[in-house]
Amino acid sequence: MWRLIHAMIICLSFPYVTSAQSEDEIDKIAAFSGVSSEEEISSEEFELLQDALRHPLKVNLLSRSRLVSSGLLTAYQAASLIDYRRRFGNVLSYAELAMVDGFGQHYVEVLKPFISLDIGGQDVLSATETNKVYNDLSLRGGYRYAVDEQDWQYGLKYALDASRFRLSFGASRSRSAKTGAPSDYTGSLSYDFKRIDAKVILGDYNARFGQGLLAWNGSFINTLTSPSGYMKKPSGITPVRSFTGSVANTGIASEFGIGRFYITSAYALSGLKTANVRRIGRLGSVGLTTVCDGSWKSSIDAAICIKGVNFFGESAYDWIEHSTAFVAGTDFSPHENLRMASLLNWTQSKQWQAAFSGNLTHGNQRQGSLTFSSDFLYHLTPKDKSVKHSIQLKSQLRWEYKVLEQLTLRIRLSDRFRTWGLNHRTELRLETAVPLKSWLLDTRVHVLKSRSHSILAYVDASYRTAAITLHLRAGAFCVDNWDDRIYVYEYDAPGSFNVPAYYGRGVWTASVLSWKLSRAVRLYVRGCYISYPFMSVEKKKPGKAELKLQTIFKF
């Protein structure tokens, strides 16, 4: 045990002589998603936002359909933006964008990294890049070695973007596949019509409507977030552009607009049928959704903004089981430095949920923020026969403060109490970030108390130039029970969301190199090694090594 603690001290005693980009890609994605840490982002959401960072949404040039399909804007925001462009022309600054109905200063701040204000021609609505064609080809392969197992994986993803026409294809082999052939395929073909406000998608598509009670691919409600994460941003039907498309529907989907009404229908090969009718008004939107997949469910949803206060909700009914569900919430800013949100949810599994969150920014030269959140669950059906009432209460406090010009401190304290199973799970996370020119040094100490005490610590050194990005990590962990496992986000190549669970007593190292070989080619190399030298002989686990290569071609 003392050898392991000594190893952690060595990890955290790295001299503070390095540091990196002032705004990390992961921080931008987490801020937009409203999550409390990168480990809580879904893999599909992460890949979508990572792609948006590399290909910013051109809000002055794209049609309403393409704006909504991006997943960054709601149908109401896209319609408001199109109306603003029609009346006043291009949006020339982020301050101007914040004045467009449905946006606001806070949302524009987190949206900035994902959009571009490139200016179109005189005819704003027709200012799409009709003559430009974009191609992206990603190839990846990986090999994992351990004493008791060896396995490998590979994948291919291709995307073509030609104004109104979009094509994508992906194939990959997972480590668990029994043969060398690809185990997962995905592909989609979409077209946005020119003379009418309509689009059609063939192949894999995502369907996201309302607040996610009936139709929402690849996401879930997580209330331990900042206030901006409470209200979902429905994007309707969108084509899938990933390596696997694991949570997508496969079939045909279409959408067309008539005035302020938008009608969507979709049919999946699995038998899932989805229909949605939505009206976009001056203050927000109202929608009606029906889903049939052996059962028959319908819902009505609304999202409106009145003087900077957002109200959102959805109510659903199962016509076969005769059960109901609803979610309702609001977020608002009572003060320019304070943002608050609340939510109430009743699920078809007979569960009540109530949540509250607030974010307070403070300081002038020394900027900082304090986020607090709580989540209450009550199950009408007991989770355990030994208890009469199944209640869960989660709370979290996050504080970020710029102590010095070259030192940022982040502290996160969270606790989960249940009346069944493991009653308490308490976590404390301490992080520091030190920037210096092209380098960045990050450290984290994660302490957990549940079934027993657990601890994990690591140090990151990141380097970035125009052509090369390098991430180096070394860490140690002591987690004696599987119930106390600690999840950690690991840097990886684009399209790969890597959040392993650490368990046992060991150390690990990882490195990721991104090298821009030319204007059109970028190479990614990731290597990692984990060993368990501090475990007892009877619990000894073999070490593992992994090497991954990925190349992206843009032409």
C-alpha positions as a printed Julia matrix, in Angstrom:
555×3 Matrix{Float64}:
   0.0     0.0     0.0
   2.83    2.43    0.93
   4.6     1.67   -2.36
   1.43    2.64   -4.23
   1.05    5.9    -2.28
   4.71    6.65   -3.02
   4.05    6.1    -6.74
   1.12    8.55   -6.63
   3.28   11.18   -4.92
   5.91   10.8    -7.65
   3.2    11.26  -10.33
   1.99   14.48   -8.71
   5.48   15.8    -8.02
   6.24   16.46  -11.68
   7.84   19.91  -11.84
   5.5    22.62  -13.1
   7.56   23.43  -16.19
   5.05   22.4   -18.84
   1.59   23.37  -20.01
  -0.72   23.64  -23.15
  -3.57   25.09  -25.12
  -5.54   27.59  -23.05
  -8.89   26.07  -24.01
  -8.87   22.34  -24.35
 -11.11   20.53  -26.82
 -12.57   18.42  -24.02
 -13.44   21.48  -21.93
 -15.32   23.02  -24.87
 -17.35   19.85  -25.44
 -18.13   19.47  -21.72
 -19.16   23.14  -21.46
 -21.55   22.85  -24.4
 -23.04   19.58  -23.11
 -23.47   21.03  -19.63
 -21.98   17.95  -17.94
 -19.9    18.1   -14.77
 -17.05   16.04  -16.29
 -16.04   14.56  -19.62
 -16.72   11.01  -18.33
 -20.47   11.77  -18.36
 -20.72   12.59  -22.08
 -22.21    9.86  -24.27
 -19.87    8.51  -26.96
 -22.29    9.53  -29.74
 -22.59   13.09  -28.43
 -18.83   13.33  -28.05
 -18.18   12.22  -31.64
 -20.78   14.66  -33.0
 -19.34   17.63  -31.09
 -15.76   16.64  -31.86
 -16.63   16.66  -35.56
 -18.29   20.08  -35.14
 -15.09   21.47  -33.62
 -13.13   20.33  -36.65
 -15.81   21.52  -39.11
 -17.45   24.63  -37.57
 -21.07   25.25  -38.51
 -21.33   28.19  -40.93
 -24.38   29.87  -39.5
 -24.52   32.58  -42.19
 -24.41   30.17  -45.13
 -26.45   27.07  -44.34
 -30.16   26.32  -44.73
 -32.54   25.78  -41.82
 -32.46   22.02  -42.36
 -28.66   21.86  -42.2
 -28.55   24.09  -39.12
 -30.95   21.78  -37.27
 -29.2    18.62  -38.52
 -25.96   19.79  -36.93
 -27.35   19.0   -33.47
 -26.06   22.37  -32.22
 -29.27   24.37  -32.7
 -32.9    23.62  -31.96
 -35.55   23.99  -34.66
 -36.66   27.23  -33.0
 -33.13   28.65  -32.93
 -32.56   27.72  -36.59
 -35.86   29.28  -37.68
 -35.1    32.46  -35.68
 -31.66   32.69  -37.26
 -33.02   32.25  -40.8
 -35.65   34.92  -40.13
 -32.96   37.28  -38.78
 -30.77   36.71  -41.84
 -33.73   37.39  -44.13
 -34.53   40.71  -42.44
 -31.1    42.07  -41.47
 -28.49   40.09  -43.45
 -25.47   38.23  -42.14
 -24.62   37.92  -38.45
 -21.33   39.79  -38.09
 -20.42   39.19  -34.43
 -21.15   36.88  -31.51
 -22.71   39.82  -29.66
 -25.16   40.2   -32.54
 -25.9    36.46  -32.53
 -26.71   36.68  -28.79
 -29.5    39.16  -29.63
 -31.24   36.72  -32.0
 -34.36   35.17  -30.42
 -33.59   31.84  -28.73
 -29.83   32.36  -28.3
 -28.72   34.72  -25.53
 -25.24   35.57  -24.27
 -24.68   32.45  -22.15
 -25.57   30.01  -24.95
 -23.47   31.88  -27.52
 -20.44   31.68  -25.2
 -20.49   27.87  -25.16
 -21.52   27.7   -28.85
 -18.61   29.85  -30.13
 -16.04   27.07  -30.73
 -18.5    25.08  -32.86
 -19.62   27.76  -35.31
 -18.21   30.11  -37.92
 -19.45   33.58  -38.91
 -18.19   33.31  -42.5
 -20.1    35.85  -44.59
 -22.21   34.92  -47.6
 -23.18   36.98  -50.62
 -25.99   39.49  -51.09
 -28.63   36.79  -51.39
 -28.26   35.45  -47.86
 -30.7    32.58  -48.09
 -29.07   31.16  -51.2
 -25.54   31.7   -49.97
 -24.62   28.04  -49.63
 -21.28   26.76  -50.81
 -22.68   25.01  -53.85
 -19.35   24.67  -55.61
 -17.37   23.16  -52.75
 -17.07   19.44  -52.07
 -15.54   18.1   -48.86
 -14.22   14.56  -48.37
 -13.08   13.02  -45.09
 -11.55    9.55  -44.89
 -10.47    8.06  -41.54
  -8.6     4.76  -41.19
  -7.77    3.27  -37.8
  -6.31    0.1   -36.38
  -5.41   -1.11  -32.91
  -3.66   -4.03  -31.21
  -3.91   -5.02  -27.54
  -1.52   -7.42  -25.87
  -1.82   -9.17  -22.51
  -0.36  -12.36  -21.11
  -3.71  -14.15  -21.32
  -5.14  -12.48  -24.45
  -4.26  -10.7   -27.68
  -6.81   -8.89  -29.79
  -7.04   -6.32  -32.53
  -9.49   -3.94  -34.14
  -9.78   -1.74  -37.21
 -12.19    0.73  -38.73
 -12.94    2.93  -41.73
 -15.12    6.04  -41.98
 -15.76    8.11  -45.1
 -17.87   11.26  -45.41
 -18.69   13.38  -48.47
 -20.33   16.79  -48.16
 -21.42   18.47  -51.41
 -23.71   21.33  -50.43
 -27.17   19.71  -50.35
 -25.9    16.16  -50.81
 -24.26   14.19  -47.99
 -22.91   10.64  -48.03
 -21.21    8.64  -45.3
 -20.04    5.06  -44.8
 -18.36    3.27  -41.92
 -17.13   -0.25  -41.18
 -15.24   -1.55  -38.16
 -14.19   -4.69  -36.36
 -14.57   -4.74  -32.58
 -12.18   -6.59  -30.3
 -14.86   -9.1   -29.37
 -15.51  -10.14  -33.0
 -14.96  -13.83  -33.72
 -13.75  -13.37  -37.3
 -11.5   -10.91  -39.1
 -14.37   -9.41  -41.11
 -16.01   -6.11  -40.02
 -18.52   -6.64  -37.23
 -20.28   -3.28  -37.57
 -21.43   -1.32  -40.61
 -23.07    2.06  -40.94
 -23.98    4.32  -43.82
 -26.33    7.12  -44.8
 -27.33    9.19  -47.8
 -29.15   12.5   -47.32
 -30.35   15.26  -49.62
 -31.68   18.74  -48.87
 -34.04   19.98  -51.57
 -33.42   23.4   -53.09
 -36.84   24.74  -54.08
 -38.72   23.37  -51.1
 -37.82   23.18  -47.41
 -37.42   19.41  -47.27
 -34.85   16.66  -46.8
 -34.72   12.87  -47.05
 -32.34   10.37  -45.41
 -31.65    6.79  -46.49
 -29.71    4.41  -44.24
 -28.72    5.13  -40.64
 -30.33    8.11  -38.97
 -30.87    9.55  -35.52
 -34.28   10.8   -34.37
 -34.41   13.35  -31.55
 -37.69   15.04  -30.66
 -39.08   16.91  -27.68
 -37.26   16.26  -24.41
 -36.44   12.65  -25.19
 -39.35   10.79  -23.6
 -40.2     8.88  -26.8
 -37.61    9.48  -29.51
 -34.0    10.3   -28.65
 -31.12    8.23  -30.0
 -28.01    7.87  -27.91
 -28.58   10.12  -24.92
 -30.13   10.27  -21.47
 -31.16   12.76  -18.83
 -28.31   13.52  -16.45
 -29.32   16.19  -13.97
 -25.99   16.66  -12.17
 -25.07   19.22  -14.8
 -24.8    22.95  -15.18
 -28.12   24.76  -15.81
 -27.51   24.91  -19.57
 -27.65   21.1   -19.76
 -31.2    20.67  -18.47
 -33.11   21.53  -21.64
 -32.47   19.12  -24.49
 -31.85   20.42  -28.0
 -33.97   18.28  -30.38
 -32.44   18.07  -33.84
 -35.18   16.05  -35.56
 -33.81   13.52  -38.03
 -30.08   13.62  -38.82
 -27.8    11.31  -40.83
 -25.27    9.23  -38.87
 -21.59    9.82  -39.64
 -19.62    7.53  -37.34
 -17.55    4.34  -37.28
 -20.36    2.12  -35.96
 -23.76    3.83  -35.74
 -24.46    1.56  -32.78
 -27.48    3.49  -31.47
 -28.89    4.61  -34.82
 -32.06    3.57  -36.61
 -31.71    2.07  -40.09
 -34.35    2.86  -42.7
 -35.77    5.95  -44.4
 -36.71    9.33  -42.92
 -38.02   12.55  -44.41
 -38.94   16.05  -43.31
 -40.59   18.98  -45.06
 -41.75   22.41  -44.03
 -44.91   24.32  -44.86
 -44.75   27.85  -43.51
 -44.13   27.54  -39.77
 -45.06   23.82  -39.69
 -42.56   20.98  -40.11
 -43.64   17.38  -40.66
 -41.31   14.43  -40.11
 -41.86   10.73  -40.76
 -39.43    7.83  -40.39
 -39.54    4.07  -40.82
 -36.79    1.76  -39.51
 -36.14   -1.8   -40.71
 -36.6    -2.92  -37.09
 -40.27   -1.93  -37.41
 -39.95    1.34  -35.51
 -42.21    4.02  -37.01
 -41.87    7.66  -35.93
 -43.92   10.72  -36.88
 -43.62   14.31  -35.68
 -45.42   17.55  -36.41
 -43.86   20.77  -35.12
 -44.83   24.42  -35.26
 -42.23   27.14  -34.81
 -43.65   30.35  -33.31
 -42.31   33.73  -32.29
 -41.52   32.6   -28.74
 -40.69   28.93  -29.25
 -41.98   25.64  -30.63
 -44.69   23.05  -29.99
 -44.55   19.47  -31.26
 -46.56   16.26  -31.41
 -44.73   12.91  -31.69
 -46.02    9.37  -32.23
 -43.9     6.21  -32.02
 -44.98    2.66  -32.94
 -42.73   -0.37  -32.35
 -45.11   -3.07  -31.09
 -46.42   -0.51  -28.64
 -48.07    2.8   -29.47
 -46.96    5.95  -27.71
 -47.67    9.63  -28.27
 -46.35   12.83  -26.73
 -46.74   16.58  -26.89
 -43.83   18.88  -26.14
 -43.15   22.6   -25.97
 -40.16   24.9   -25.5
 -40.64   28.65  -25.21
 -38.52   31.63  -24.2
 -40.12   34.64  -22.51
 -37.82   37.56  -21.68
 -34.79   35.33  -21.3
 -36.56   32.63  -19.27
 -36.75   29.19  -20.9
 -39.69   26.86  -20.21
 -39.63   23.34  -21.62
 -41.55   20.11  -21.18
 -42.99   16.96  -22.7
 -45.9    14.71  -21.74
 -46.23   11.15  -23.11
 -48.91    8.45  -23.03
 -48.64    4.72  -23.79
 -51.91    3.68  -25.5
 -51.28   -0.04  -24.89
 -50.05   -0.01  -21.27
 -52.16    3.04  -20.38
 -49.21    4.66  -18.59
 -48.02    8.25  -18.58
 -44.73   10.12  -18.33
 -43.8    13.76  -18.29
 -40.87   16.1   -17.83
 -40.99   19.85  -17.25
 -38.35   22.41  -16.38
 -37.06   25.93  -16.65
 -33.75   27.77  -16.73
 -33.21   31.48  -16.23
 -30.75   34.16  -15.11
 -31.97   36.23  -12.13
 -28.62   38.06  -12.28
 -26.01   38.52  -15.01
 -23.57   36.31  -13.06
 -26.1    33.67  -11.98
 -27.83   30.97  -14.05
 -30.36   28.58  -12.47
 -32.42   25.59  -13.64
 -34.96   23.14  -12.22
 -36.62   19.99  -13.51
 -39.44   17.61  -12.54
 -39.84   14.2   -14.17
 -42.25   11.26  -13.9
 -41.23    8.15  -15.83
 -43.25    5.21  -17.13
 -41.23    2.99  -14.76
 -43.08    4.71  -11.87
 -40.26    6.94  -10.72
 -40.34   10.55   -9.57
 -37.35   12.78  -10.22
 -36.7    16.37   -9.16
 -33.52   18.31   -9.82
 -32.07   21.76   -9.29
 -28.86   23.42  -10.48
 -27.21   26.83  -10.38
 -24.05   28.38  -11.76
 -22.46   31.5   -10.29
 -19.55   33.3   -11.94
 -17.46   35.67   -9.85
 -14.34   37.79   -9.97
 -12.98   40.33  -12.4
  -9.32   39.7   -13.15
  -9.39   36.38  -11.31
 -12.31   34.72  -13.02
 -14.04   31.79  -11.33
 -17.31   29.89  -11.2
 -19.3    27.88   -8.67
 -21.83   25.25   -9.78
 -24.17   23.44   -7.4
 -26.71   20.76   -8.26
 -28.96   18.2    -6.59
 -31.09   15.32   -7.86
 -33.86   13.5    -5.96
 -35.36   10.13   -7.03
 -38.29    8.26   -5.52
 -39.24    4.79   -6.8
 -42.84    3.76   -6.15
 -41.79    0.11   -6.52
 -39.13   -0.7    -3.87
 -35.71   -1.62   -5.34
 -35.04   -3.91   -2.4
 -37.45   -6.02   -0.32
 -35.65   -4.95    2.86
 -36.71   -1.3     2.49
 -40.16    0.24    2.34
 -39.2     3.36    0.39
 -36.58    3.48   -2.35
 -35.11    6.98   -2.29
 -31.94    8.36   -3.84
 -30.42   11.81   -3.33
 -27.4    13.02   -5.31
 -25.7    16.34   -4.79
 -22.64   17.97   -6.26
 -20.58   21.12   -5.79
 -18.03   22.27   -8.39
 -15.7    25.21   -7.99
 -13.26   26.56  -10.56
 -10.95   29.44   -9.75
  -8.01   31.08  -11.49
  -5.66   31.31   -8.53
  -2.82   32.82  -10.55
  -2.35   33.83  -14.16
  -0.64   30.47  -14.72
  -2.67   28.28  -12.33
  -6.32   27.18  -12.45
  -7.83   25.1    -9.64
 -10.92   22.88   -9.98
 -12.62   21.09   -7.08
 -15.62   18.75   -7.35
 -17.34   17.22   -4.31
 -20.28   14.84   -4.86
 -22.33   12.47   -2.75
 -24.99    9.85   -3.53
 -27.26    8.49   -0.79
 -29.6     5.5    -1.31
 -31.91    3.66    1.02
 -31.02    0.37   -0.73
 -27.76   -1.36   -1.66
 -24.65    0.7    -0.99
 -26.05    3.64    0.96
 -23.3     6.18    0.36
 -20.88    6.99   -2.45
 -18.82   10.11   -1.79
 -16.23   11.49   -4.2
 -13.72   14.34   -4.08
 -11.87   15.42   -7.2
  -9.06   17.98   -7.2
  -7.59   19.23  -10.49
  -5.0    21.82  -11.45
  -4.07   23.28  -14.84
  -0.88   25.22  -15.53
  -0.36   26.77  -19.02
   3.0    27.95  -20.35
   3.46   28.81  -24.03
   2.92   25.6   -26.05
   2.63   23.3   -23.03
  -0.04   22.48  -20.47
   0.32   20.53  -17.24
  -2.81   18.97  -15.7
  -3.03   16.98  -12.48
  -5.93   15.14  -10.88
  -6.45   13.44   -7.53
  -9.69   11.45   -7.22
 -10.68   10.08   -3.8
 -13.77    7.88   -3.35
 -15.51    6.39   -0.31
 -18.22    3.77   -0.87
 -17.71    0.12   -0.05
 -14.14    1.06    0.92
 -11.67    3.88    0.31
 -10.25    4.29   -3.19
  -7.84    6.75   -4.77
  -6.6     7.55   -8.26
  -4.1    10.2    -9.36
  -2.44   11.19  -12.62
  -0.41   13.92  -14.24
  -0.85   15.11  -17.85
   1.64   16.98  -20.0
   0.33   18.31  -23.32
   2.22   20.04  -26.12
   0.78   21.73  -29.18
   2.14   23.39  -32.3
   0.57   23.99  -35.7
   1.65   20.54  -36.9
   2.02   18.4   -33.76
  -0.07   17.73  -30.66
   1.3    15.43  -27.96
  -0.44   14.17  -24.79
   1.52   12.29  -22.1
  -0.09   10.77  -19.01
   1.18    8.79  -16.01
  -1.04    7.66  -13.17
  -1.6     5.26  -10.27
  -4.7     3.85   -8.62
  -5.81    1.85   -5.59
  -9.37    0.5    -5.98
  -9.99   -2.72   -4.05
 -13.69   -3.23   -4.89
 -15.37   -3.31   -8.28
 -18.28   -1.29   -6.89
 -15.78    1.52   -6.22
 -14.27    1.59   -9.72
 -13.23    5.01  -11.01
 -13.86    6.09  -14.6
 -11.33    8.35  -16.33
 -11.45    9.97  -19.75
  -8.4     9.08  -21.85
  -7.18   11.09  -24.83
  -7.68    9.27  -28.13
  -8.03    9.82  -31.86
 -11.14   11.54  -33.34
 -14.18    9.28  -33.36
 -12.92    7.24  -30.39
 -14.43    7.93  -26.97
 -12.27    6.19  -24.39
 -13.47    6.09  -20.73
 -12.04    2.98  -19.01
 -12.87    1.92  -15.45
  -9.84    1.54  -13.17
  -9.93   -1.27  -10.61
  -7.19   -2.99   -8.61
  -3.83   -1.62   -7.51
  -1.62   -0.49  -10.33
  -0.07    2.16  -12.53
  -0.57    3.18  -16.14
   0.99    5.37  -18.8
  -0.49    6.62  -22.05
   0.63    8.84  -24.92
  -1.2    10.26  -27.94
   0.55   11.9   -30.88
  -1.27   13.87  -33.56
   0.93   14.83  -36.53
  -0.21   16.91  -39.49
   1.8    15.33  -42.3
   0.37   17.62  -44.98
  -2.57   19.91  -45.6
  -4.78   16.89  -46.31
  -3.31   14.15  -44.06
  -3.09   13.86  -40.27
  -1.73   10.84  -38.38
  -2.74    9.78  -34.86
  -0.75    7.31  -32.74
  -1.85    6.15  -29.29
   0.05    3.81  -26.99
  -0.77    2.79  -23.42
   0.4     0.31  -20.8
  -1.2    -0.73  -17.5
   0.29   -3.03  -14.85
  -0.68   -4.2   -11.36
   2.57   -4.51   -9.33
   0.96   -3.64   -6.0
  -1.68   -6.4    -5.89
  -1.4    -9.45   -3.66
  -0.24  -12.72   -5.22
  -3.69  -14.35   -5.11
  -5.29  -11.34   -6.86
  -2.44  -10.64   -9.28
  -3.57   -9.44  -12.74
  -1.51   -9.47  -15.94
  -0.47   -6.16  -17.45
  -1.83   -4.93  -20.79
  -0.32   -2.94  -23.64
  -2.15   -1.32  -26.54
  -1.11    0.44  -29.75
  -3.53    2.3   -32.0
  -2.97    4.05  -35.35
  -5.4     6.31  -37.2
  -5.02    8.4   -40.34
  -7.44   11.08  -41.54
  -7.48   12.25  -45.16
  -9.26   15.49  -46.11
  -9.61   16.35  -49.78
